[in-house]
């Protein structure tokens, strides 16, 4: 099976400390050739707040809506 190099093959959600000393939740699409397309889902004061945002996102997702 051939996969186009610009096709997203992996997605990652990351909680990251940023330069402003706050916490970001980032979403990455990673292409077959390794390029990343990043979107910031939100900025939070603490790592616990950021993790809670990821939990809300995760439990709010439904495979029924993913198509």
Backbone as ProteinMPNN parsed JSONL, in Angstrom:
{"seq_chain_A": "XXXXXXXXXXXXXXXXXXXXXXXXXXXXXXXXXXXXXXXXXXXXXXXXXXXXXXXXXXXXXXXXXXX", "coords_chain_A": {"N_chain_A": [[0.842, -1.175, 0.0], [0.626, 2.15, -0.903], [1.353, 5.251, 0.577], [0.63, 8.626, 0.463], [3.113, 11.157, 0.836], [2.314, 13.508, 2.077], [0.13, 12.858, 3.558], [-1.607, 12.726, 6.617], [-0.452, 10.555, 9.058], [-0.324, 10.079, 11.672], [-1.45, 11.291, 14.806], [-0.95, 13.504, 17.5], [-1.393, 14.525, 20.847], [-0.233, 16.963, 23.026], [0.866, 18.126, 26.197], [2.427, 21.025, 27.015], [4.983, 23.02, 28.441], [5.318, 26.474, 28.075], [7.136, 29.391, 26.822], [6.137, 31.585, 28.208], [5.77, 30.674, 30.704], [3.447, 29.316, 31.173], [1.019, 26.753, 30.425], [0.494, 24.826, 27.511], [-1.825, 23.154, 25.366], [-1.195, 21.199, 22.754], [-1.911, 20.088, 19.443], [-0.867, 17.786, 17.114], [-0.572, 16.915, 13.703], [1.132, 14.438, 12.035], [2.979, 13.88, 9.212], [3.674, 11.33, 6.697], [6.293, 11.727, 5.878], [7.431, 12.858, 8.082], [6.965, 15.547, 8.682], [5.442, 18.071, 10.734], [2.288, 19.385, 11.612], [1.09, 21.774, 13.587], [-1.349, 22.708, 15.983], [-2.599, 24.884, 18.401], [-4.538, 24.072, 21.117], [-5.28, 25.306, 23.408], [-4.372, 27.497, 26.167], [-3.16, 27.341, 29.441], [-3.046, 28.017, 32.983], [-1.91, 26.162, 34.789], [-0.335, 22.894, 34.831], [-2.098, 20.925, 35.603], [-4.598, 22.03, 34.936], [-4.336, 22.058, 32.154], [-4.088, 19.316, 31.633], [-6.614, 18.478, 32.476], [-8.18, 19.694, 30.53], [-7.429, 18.176, 28.315], [-8.472, 15.716, 29.098], [-11.242, 16.361, 29.08], [-11.566, 16.845, 26.342], [-10.892, 14.297, 25.308], [-12.836, 12.532, 26.464], [-15.059, 13.692, 25.436], [-15.054, 13.066, 22.794], [-16.366, 11.139, 20.103], [-16.584, 8.143, 18.336], [-18.612, 7.81, 16.602], [-19.051, 10.268, 15.459], [-16.824, 10.736, 13.971], [-16.013, 10.934, 10.896]], "CA_chain_A": [[0.0, 0.0, 0.0], [1.37, 3.4, -0.974], [0.775, 6.37, 1.324], [1.181, 9.911, 0.022], [3.976, 11.722, 1.861], [1.672, 14.599, 2.809], [-1.048, 12.339, 4.258], [-1.387, 12.537, 8.05], [-0.44, 9.149, 9.449], [-0.304, 10.007, 13.13], [-1.861, 12.506, 15.507], [-0.442, 13.534, 18.861], [-1.798, 15.622, 21.726], [0.852, 17.169, 23.977], [0.812, 19.209, 27.184], [3.773, 21.588, 26.917], [5.253, 24.287, 29.13], [5.775, 27.417, 27.054], [8.068, 30.447, 27.252], [5.445, 32.507, 29.121], [5.643, 29.946, 31.965], [2.117, 28.737, 31.272], [0.958, 25.432, 29.812], [-0.278, 24.754, 26.274], [-2.214, 21.858, 24.829], [-0.958, 21.242, 21.318], [-2.339, 18.948, 18.646], [0.022, 17.645, 15.967], [-0.691, 15.919, 12.651], [2.476, 14.112, 11.571], [2.908, 13.293, 7.881], [4.502, 10.151, 6.451], [7.695, 12.127, 5.743], [7.905, 13.396, 9.354], [6.582, 16.944, 8.926], [4.401, 18.264, 11.731], [1.374, 20.51, 11.51], [0.691, 21.968, 14.98], [-2.395, 23.651, 16.354], [-2.733, 25.058, 19.844], [-5.925, 23.89, 21.537], [-5.559, 26.18, 24.534], [-3.288, 27.863, 27.079], [-3.661, 27.191, 30.803], [-2.128, 28.484, 34.027], [-1.205, 25.045, 35.432], [-0.326, 21.638, 34.092], [-3.327, 20.207, 35.961], [-5.667, 22.594, 34.109], [-4.118, 21.589, 30.785], [-4.424, 17.888, 31.599], [-8.064, 18.376, 32.58], [-8.704, 20.054, 29.211], [-7.224, 17.006, 27.458], [-9.477, 14.723, 29.517], [-12.554, 16.772, 28.56], [-11.526, 16.603, 24.903], [-10.877, 12.851, 25.069], [-14.112, 11.918, 26.814], [-16.083, 14.313, 24.62], [-14.979, 12.548, 21.433], [-17.181, 9.964, 19.797], [-16.248, 7.562, 17.035], [-19.787, 7.947, 15.753], [-18.957, 11.562, 14.783], [-15.553, 10.817, 13.243], [-16.068, 10.354, 9.551]], "C_chain_A": [[0.888, 1.24, 0.0], [0.618, 4.485, -0.219], [1.439, 7.651, 0.836], [1.974, 10.546, 1.164], [3.319, 12.845, 2.658], [0.404, 14.148, 3.544], [-0.737, 12.208, 5.753], [-1.477, 11.064, 8.403], [-0.476, 8.981, 10.956], [-0.762, 11.341, 13.683], [-1.384, 12.391, 16.956], [-1.017, 14.737, 19.6], [-0.72, 15.746, 22.795], [0.537, 18.326, 24.916], [2.238, 19.727, 27.299], [3.886, 22.872, 27.739], [5.834, 25.251, 28.111], [6.645, 28.513, 27.662], [7.447, 31.427, 28.235], [5.209, 31.881, 30.484], [4.199, 29.534, 32.244], [2.153, 27.41, 30.518], [0.052, 25.46, 28.588], [-0.669, 23.311, 26.0], [-2.093, 21.98, 23.322], [-1.421, 19.96, 20.658], [-1.48, 18.924, 17.401], [-0.503, 16.59, 15.004], [0.722, 15.684, 12.156], [2.343, 13.349, 10.261], [3.851, 12.1, 7.766], [5.986, 10.508, 6.332], [8.234, 12.822, 6.995], [7.55, 14.842, 9.635], [5.44, 17.011, 9.925], [3.585, 19.505, 11.423], [0.769, 20.674, 12.896], [-0.423, 22.998, 15.095], [-2.453, 23.712, 17.873], [-4.218, 24.964, 20.206], [-6.281, 24.768, 22.728], [-4.32, 26.433, 25.361], [-3.871, 27.927, 28.478], [-2.597, 27.609, 31.807], [-1.309, 27.353, 34.638], [-1.238, 23.815, 34.534], [-1.581, 20.82, 34.385], [-4.515, 20.719, 35.136], [-5.556, 22.105, 32.664], [-4.489, 20.117, 30.652], [-5.934, 17.678, 31.676], [-8.726, 18.728, 31.24], [-8.555, 18.886, 28.24], [-8.244, 15.925, 27.817], [-10.864, 15.076, 28.978], [-12.641, 16.521, 27.064], [-11.667, 15.112, 24.607], [-12.25, 12.229, 25.33], [-15.28, 12.54, 26.054], [-16.091, 13.805, 23.19], [-15.88, 11.321, 21.298], [-16.763, 9.444, 18.438], [-17.431, 7.651, 16.081], [-19.713, 9.235, 14.932], [-17.718, 11.694, 13.907], [-15.685, 10.162, 11.872], [-16.006, 11.416, 8.508]], "O_chain_A": [[1.8, 1.355, 0.819], [-0.597, 4.624, -0.355], [2.665, 7.747, 0.801], [1.56, 10.482, 2.321], [3.718, 13.111, 3.792], [-0.317, 14.98, 4.094], [0.291, 11.637, 6.118], [-2.465, 10.401, 8.084], [-0.64, 7.87, 11.459], [-0.496, 12.392, 13.101], [-1.417, 11.314, 17.552], [-1.115, 15.831, 19.044], [-0.334, 14.749, 23.405], [0.016, 19.362, 24.502], [3.152, 18.975, 27.635], [2.981, 23.707, 27.726], [6.744, 24.892, 27.363], [6.859, 28.55, 28.874], [8.166, 32.042, 29.023], [4.534, 32.467, 31.331], [3.783, 29.419, 33.397], [3.205, 26.998, 30.031], [-1.03, 26.046, 28.622], [0.05, 22.375, 26.349], [-2.8, 22.766, 22.691], [-1.334, 18.879, 21.242], [-1.372, 19.931, 16.701], [-0.846, 15.486, 15.427], [1.443, 16.643, 11.882], [1.684, 12.311, 10.197], [4.711, 11.885, 8.62], [6.846, 9.686, 6.648], [9.36, 13.321, 6.987], [7.81, 15.327, 10.736], [4.58, 16.131, 9.965], [4.121, 20.539, 11.025], [0.015, 19.81, 13.344], [-0.434, 24.015, 14.402], [-2.364, 22.683, 18.543], [-5.046, 25.694, 19.66], [-7.461, 24.955, 23.026], [-3.341, 25.692, 25.281], [-4.943, 28.495, 28.687], [-1.401, 27.561, 31.52], [-0.141, 27.549, 34.972], [-2.048, 23.71, 33.614], [-2.072, 20.101, 33.514], [-5.344, 19.928, 34.687], [-6.561, 21.778, 32.032], [-5.127, 19.716, 29.679], [-6.472, 16.793, 31.01], [-9.726, 18.116, 30.865], [-9.449, 18.632, 27.432], [-8.814, 15.291, 26.929], [-11.579, 14.207, 28.479], [-13.661, 16.043, 26.567], [-12.465, 14.713, 23.758], [-12.761, 11.481, 24.496], [-16.373, 11.975, 26.03], [-17.031, 14.08, 22.444], [-16.112, 10.581, 22.253], [-16.605, 10.218, 17.494], [-17.25, 7.573, 14.866], [-20.253, 9.293, 13.827], [-17.584, 12.674, 13.174], [-15.482, 8.956, 11.732], [-16.04, 11.112, 7.315]]}, "name": "protein", "num_of_chains": 1, "seq": "XXXXXXXXXXXXXXXXXXXXXXXXXXXXXXXXXXXXXXXXXXXXXXXXXXXXXXXXXXXXXXXXXXX"}
